[in-house]
Short mmCIF file of C-alpha atoms in Angstrom, two decimals:
data_model
loop_
_atom_site.label_atom_id
_atom_site.label_comp_id
_atom_site.label_asym_id
_atom_site.label_seq_id
_atom_site.Cartn_x
_atom_site.Cartn_y
_atom_site.Cartn_z
CA MET A 1 -10.05 -29.35 -2.27
CA PHE A 2 -7.73 -26.50 -3.91
CA GLY A 3 -8.87 -23.92 -1.12
CA TRP A 4 -7.75 -26.31 1.64
CA LEU A 5 -4.37 -27.16 -0.29
CA LYS A 6 -3.87 -23.35 -0.68
CA ARG A 7 -4.66 -22.77 3.11
CA ARG A 8 -2.12 -25.52 3.99
CA ARG A 9 0.83 -24.11 2.14
CA ARG A 10 0.08 -20.64 3.30
CA GLU A 11 0.13 -21.93 6.91
CA ARG A 12 3.23 -23.68 6.26
CA LEU A 13 4.84 -20.56 4.62
CA ARG A 14 4.27 -18.31 7.34
CA THR A 15 5.88 -20.85 10.04
CA MET A 16 9.03 -20.64 7.93
CA PRO A 17 12.00 -18.73 9.65
CA LEU A 18 12.96 -15.79 7.57
CA PRO A 19 16.91 -15.89 6.68
CA SER A 20 19.11 -13.78 8.68
CA ARG A 21 20.30 -12.09 5.72
CA TRP A 22 16.78 -10.99 4.92
CA LYS A 23 16.37 -9.81 8.24
CA SER A 24 19.73 -7.57 7.47
CA VAL A 25 18.33 -5.83 4.39
CA LEU A 26 15.26 -5.04 6.64
CA ALA A 27 17.26 -3.69 9.48
CA ARG A 28 19.09 -1.28 6.49
CA ASN A 29 16.24 -0.54 4.32
CA VAL A 30 12.67 -0.94 6.28
CA PRO A 31 13.54 0.95 9.70
CA TYR A 32 9.87 0.81 10.31
CA ILE A 33 9.63 -2.82 10.96
CA ALA A 34 11.94 -2.15 14.29
CA LEU A 35 8.89 -0.08 15.78
CA LEU A 36 6.60 -3.10 15.44
CA THR A 37 5.97 -5.39 18.59
CA PRO A 38 7.76 -8.74 18.30
CA LEU A 39 4.37 -10.55 17.57
CA ASP A 40 3.69 -8.05 14.74
CA ARG A 41 7.14 -8.62 13.27
CA GLN A 42 6.74 -12.35 13.14
CA GLU A 43 3.24 -12.08 11.70
CA LEU A 44 4.65 -9.69 9.09
CA PHE A 45 7.27 -12.07 8.57
CA GLY A 46 5.08 -14.81 7.72
CA HIS A 47 3.04 -12.79 5.50
CA MET A 48 6.01 -11.87 3.63
CA GLN A 49 7.03 -15.50 3.00
CA VAL A 50 3.27 -16.22 1.07
CA LEU A 51 4.00 -12.98 -0.98
CA LEU A 52 7.55 -13.83 -2.00
CA ALA A 53 6.27 -17.46 -2.62
CA GLU A 54 2.92 -16.34 -4.35
CA LYS A 55 4.15 -13.32 -6.24
CA LYS A 56 6.41 -12.89 -9.44
CA PHE A 57 8.86 -10.04 -9.17
CA THR A 58 10.07 -9.06 -12.86
CA GLY A 59 12.74 -6.45 -13.66
CA CYS A 60 12.39 -3.81 -16.30
CA GLY A 61 14.30 -1.14 -18.06
CA GLY A 62 17.45 -3.34 -17.37
CA LEU A 63 16.79 -3.77 -13.59
CA GLU A 64 18.10 -7.28 -12.16
CA ILE A 65 15.84 -8.54 -9.78
CA THR A 66 17.70 -9.52 -6.43
CA ASP A 67 16.46 -10.60 -2.91
CA GLU A 68 17.17 -7.22 -1.71
CA ILE A 69 14.75 -5.84 -4.16
CA ARG A 70 11.76 -8.40 -3.10
CA VAL A 71 12.26 -8.67 0.27
CA THR A 72 12.22 -4.69 0.78
CA ILE A 73 8.86 -4.69 -1.28
CA ALA A 74 7.20 -7.39 0.13
CA ALA A 75 7.77 -6.54 3.75
CA GLN A 76 6.04 -2.96 3.15
CA ALA A 77 3.23 -4.75 1.46
CA ALA A 78 2.86 -7.09 4.28
CA LEU A 79 2.35 -4.20 6.75
CA LEU A 80 -0.99 -3.59 5.24
CA LEU A 81 -2.00 -7.11 6.23
CA LEU A 82 -1.20 -7.49 9.81
CA HIS A 83 -4.29 -8.60 12.32
CA ARG A 84 -6.75 -9.10 9.33
CA LYS A 85 -7.71 -11.94 7.24
CA THR A 86 -6.22 -11.48 4.06
CA ASP A 87 -6.28 -13.40 0.27
CA TYR A 88 -2.84 -11.69 -0.23
CA PHE A 89 -3.77 -9.19 -2.97
CA PRO A 90 -5.40 -11.90 -5.01
CA THR A 91 -5.62 -10.47 -8.40
CA MET A 92 -2.40 -9.08 -8.37
CA ARG A 93 0.40 -12.04 -9.62
CA THR A 94 3.09 -9.92 -10.82
CA ILE A 95 5.02 -6.97 -9.61
CA LEU A 96 7.00 -4.95 -12.23
CA VAL A 97 10.18 -3.21 -10.75
CA TYR A 98 12.09 -0.34 -12.65
CA PRO A 99 15.13 1.02 -11.76
CA ASP A 100 13.59 4.73 -11.23
CA LEU A 101 10.75 6.69 -12.87
CA PHE A 102 9.24 4.81 -15.58
CA VAL A 103 7.14 6.57 -18.37
CA VAL A 104 3.45 5.54 -19.25
CA ASN A 105 0.97 7.08 -21.46
CA HIS A 106 -2.26 8.42 -19.84
CA ARG A 107 -5.25 9.38 -21.64
CA TYR A 108 -7.16 12.79 -20.53
CA GLU A 109 -10.40 14.28 -21.41
CA GLN A 110 -10.52 18.22 -22.19
CA GLU A 111 -13.38 20.60 -20.83
CA ASP A 112 -14.69 20.08 -24.63
CA GLY A 113 -14.88 16.31 -24.16
CA THR A 114 -11.90 15.74 -26.93
CA GLU A 115 -9.05 13.35 -25.51
CA TYR A 116 -5.51 13.17 -25.97
CA GLU A 117 -2.57 11.12 -25.02
CA ALA A 118 0.65 12.41 -22.76
CA ALA A 119 3.57 10.71 -21.63
CA VAL A 120 3.84 10.82 -17.74
CA GLU A 121 6.92 9.74 -15.34
CA GLN A 122 5.70 7.67 -12.49
CA ALA A 123 6.80 6.23 -9.29
CA GLY A 124 4.30 3.76 -9.00
CA GLU A 125 1.07 2.43 -10.58
CA SER A 126 -1.07 0.01 -9.61
CA TRP A 127 -3.54 -1.98 -12.47
CA TYR A 128 -7.13 -3.20 -11.54
CA GLY A 129 -7.07 -6.87 -11.95
CA GLY A 130 -3.26 -6.62 -13.10
CA PRO A 131 0.13 -6.12 -11.79
CA VAL A 132 1.99 -3.37 -9.42
CA ILE A 133 4.49 -1.37 -10.92
CA LEU A 134 7.25 0.22 -8.85
CA SER A 135 10.25 2.52 -9.12
CA TRP A 136 12.79 0.90 -6.97
CA GLU A 137 14.73 4.47 -6.43
CA ASP A 138 11.48 5.54 -5.15
CA VAL A 139 10.83 2.19 -3.35
CA LEU A 140 13.91 2.49 -1.10
CA ALA A 141 13.66 6.29 -0.65
CA GLY A 142 10.18 6.14 0.67
CA ALA A 143 11.03 2.68 2.79
CA GLN A 144 14.36 4.60 4.19
CA ASP A 145 12.48 7.26 5.80
CA PRO A 146 9.71 5.94 7.85
CA HIS A 147 7.98 9.41 8.80
CA ASP A 148 8.36 11.66 5.42
CA GLY A 149 4.46 10.43 4.77
CA TYR A 150 5.90 9.10 1.66
CA ASN A 151 5.90 5.50 0.94
CA VAL A 152 5.20 4.24 -3.03
CA VAL A 153 4.56 0.81 -1.67
CA LEU A 154 2.07 1.49 0.57
CA HIS A 155 0.17 3.61 -2.00
CA GLU A 156 0.10 1.12 -4.98
CA PHE A 157 -0.93 -1.82 -2.47
CA ALA A 158 -3.55 0.13 -1.02
CA HIS A 159 -4.82 0.70 -4.49
CA GLN A 160 -5.07 -3.65 -4.85
CA LEU A 161 -6.73 -3.53 -1.40
CA ASP A 162 -9.28 -1.09 -2.95
CA ASP A 163 -10.05 -3.28 -5.89
CA GLU A 164 -10.93 -6.12 -3.49
CA SER A 165 -14.52 -4.35 -3.02
CA GLY A 166 -15.00 -4.84 -6.87
CA ALA A 167 -14.16 -1.27 -7.75
CA THR A 168 -11.52 1.02 -7.29
CA ASP A 169 -13.41 3.85 -5.63
CA GLY A 170 -11.68 4.41 -2.62
CA ALA A 171 -13.66 2.09 -0.35
CA PRO A 172 -12.07 -1.34 0.40
CA ALA A 173 -14.19 -4.39 1.47
CA LEU A 174 -15.49 -3.43 4.62
CA GLY A 175 -17.91 -6.15 5.59
CA SER A 176 -21.03 -4.47 6.59
CA LEU A 177 -23.44 -1.64 5.61
CA ALA A 178 -22.80 0.29 8.76
CA ARG A 179 -19.18 0.14 8.36
CA TYR A 180 -19.55 1.69 4.64
CA GLN A 181 -21.84 4.17 5.69
CA ALA A 182 -19.14 5.76 8.68
CA TRP A 183 -16.56 5.06 5.72
CA ALA A 184 -18.27 7.43 3.47
CA LYS A 185 -19.30 10.04 6.06
CA ALA A 186 -15.57 10.31 7.01
CA PHE A 187 -13.93 9.76 3.83
CA GLY A 188 -16.45 12.05 1.89
CA GLN A 189 -15.73 15.02 4.14
CA GLU A 190 -11.95 14.45 4.25
CA TYR A 191 -11.80 14.14 0.36
CA GLU A 192 -13.97 17.46 -0.07
CA GLN A 193 -11.86 19.47 2.47
CA LEU A 194 -8.73 18.15 0.61
CA GLN A 195 -10.23 19.51 -2.74
CA ASN A 196 -11.03 22.56 -1.33
CA ALA A 197 -7.53 23.32 0.09
CA VAL A 198 -5.79 22.32 -3.23
CA LEU A 199 -8.41 24.89 -4.96
CA ALA A 200 -7.65 27.70 -2.63
CA GLU A 201 -3.67 26.49 -2.49
CA ARG A 202 -3.59 26.00 1.30
CA ALA A 203 -1.23 23.40 2.73
CA SER A 204 -2.39 20.24 3.76
CA LEU A 205 -1.12 17.17 5.66
CA LEU A 206 -2.47 14.86 3.10
CA ASP A 207 -0.77 14.91 -0.44
CA GLU A 208 -2.60 17.17 -2.66
CA TYR A 209 -2.33 13.98 -5.26
CA GLY A 210 -5.17 12.57 -2.90
CA ALA A 211 -7.57 15.28 -4.40
CA GLU A 212 -7.17 13.66 -8.01
CA SER A 213 -9.82 11.11 -7.21
CA PRO A 214 -11.35 9.03 -4.14
CA ALA A 215 -9.24 6.19 -4.85
CA GLU A 216 -6.11 8.37 -4.80
CA PHE A 217 -7.42 9.97 -1.48
CA PHE A 218 -7.31 6.61 0.13
CA ALA A 219 -3.92 5.64 -0.85
CA VAL A 220 -2.54 8.82 0.05
CA ALA A 221 -4.53 8.67 3.36
CA THR A 222 -2.70 5.44 3.82
CA GLU A 223 0.83 6.49 3.44
CA CYS A 224 -0.05 9.22 6.22
CA PHE A 225 -1.67 6.73 8.46
CA PHE A 226 1.29 4.50 8.62
CA GLU A 227 4.22 7.25 8.26
CA ARG A 228 2.88 10.44 10.23
CA PRO A 229 -0.15 8.58 12.37
CA ARG A 230 -0.12 11.16 15.19
CA VAL A 231 -0.28 14.22 13.08
CA LEU A 232 -2.90 12.32 11.18
CA ARG A 233 -4.62 11.52 14.55
CA ARG A 234 -4.73 14.91 15.73
CA LYS A 235 -5.77 16.86 12.76
CA HIS A 236 -8.09 14.34 11.01
CA PRO A 237 -9.48 11.94 14.03
CA ALA A 238 -12.38 10.66 11.99
CA LEU A 239 -10.15 9.74 9.05
CA TYR A 240 -7.62 7.81 11.24
CA MET A 241 -10.39 6.49 13.53
CA GLN A 242 -11.77 4.49 9.89
CA LEU A 243 -8.51 3.58 8.91
CA SER A 244 -7.44 2.51 12.42
CA GLY A 245 -10.49 0.14 12.30
CA TYR A 246 -10.01 -0.94 8.71
CA TYR A 247 -6.04 -1.80 8.97
CA ARG A 248 -6.72 -2.96 12.81
CA GLN A 249 -3.33 -1.29 13.80
CA ASP A 250 -2.96 2.16 15.62
CA PRO A 251 0.69 3.05 14.64
CA ALA A 252 0.14 6.49 16.30
CA ALA A 253 0.41 4.42 19.82
CA PHE A 254 4.12 3.61 18.96
CA CYS A 255 5.27 5.87 15.99
CA GLY A 256 7.08 8.82 16.62
CA ALA A 257 5.61 11.11 13.64
#
């Protein structure tokens, strides 16, 4: 019963027109959306309506949440949901937004096994079963340049998709053993290549942060897939093919980067 009601509510939300003032925000802040087909834009607007209705946006560090902030973030998160059956990041209910970089304490383990904590500045974080945390300054910078390969919203919400498989391990829910095997082969090889490039201090299309873990590699690869798709397809065709199959999108067909 509750599942039926949720589906009906979401169907209604997806048919609601997006206010013209929100479209003006998107034209100014998220130029990537102008590259989409009219049908894809309409689908994205529908996903936005669901996310805006179901997720709570909370300002931190003195930031006041505005429609501009909510709409700019929701549009980029919705891009990851096009063409796919989705439950809208089901374990994530809250999006915390700071005005700029925020400080978090991370625990590290040294070679001798001892642990220590250090304060680290972050542009974004995603917690398993918890919130997404974002720097508004970085959200805006990443959205306004859709071809620089950097987008903190795509990165952190990719982690949320990764979580849907039951573990944050760089493999989202793929649905079949054959797809998991193909994914593991392509991603395993590419992840190892990036780690080797970082150790050898060689330049790479993929951000070196992706060498930290398979989960970070998936998030970094997602950023590159949407923002530098043609270069990714040329240099890393197997990786591009797996991401295209998962996201059911082919940004290299219309994106100039």
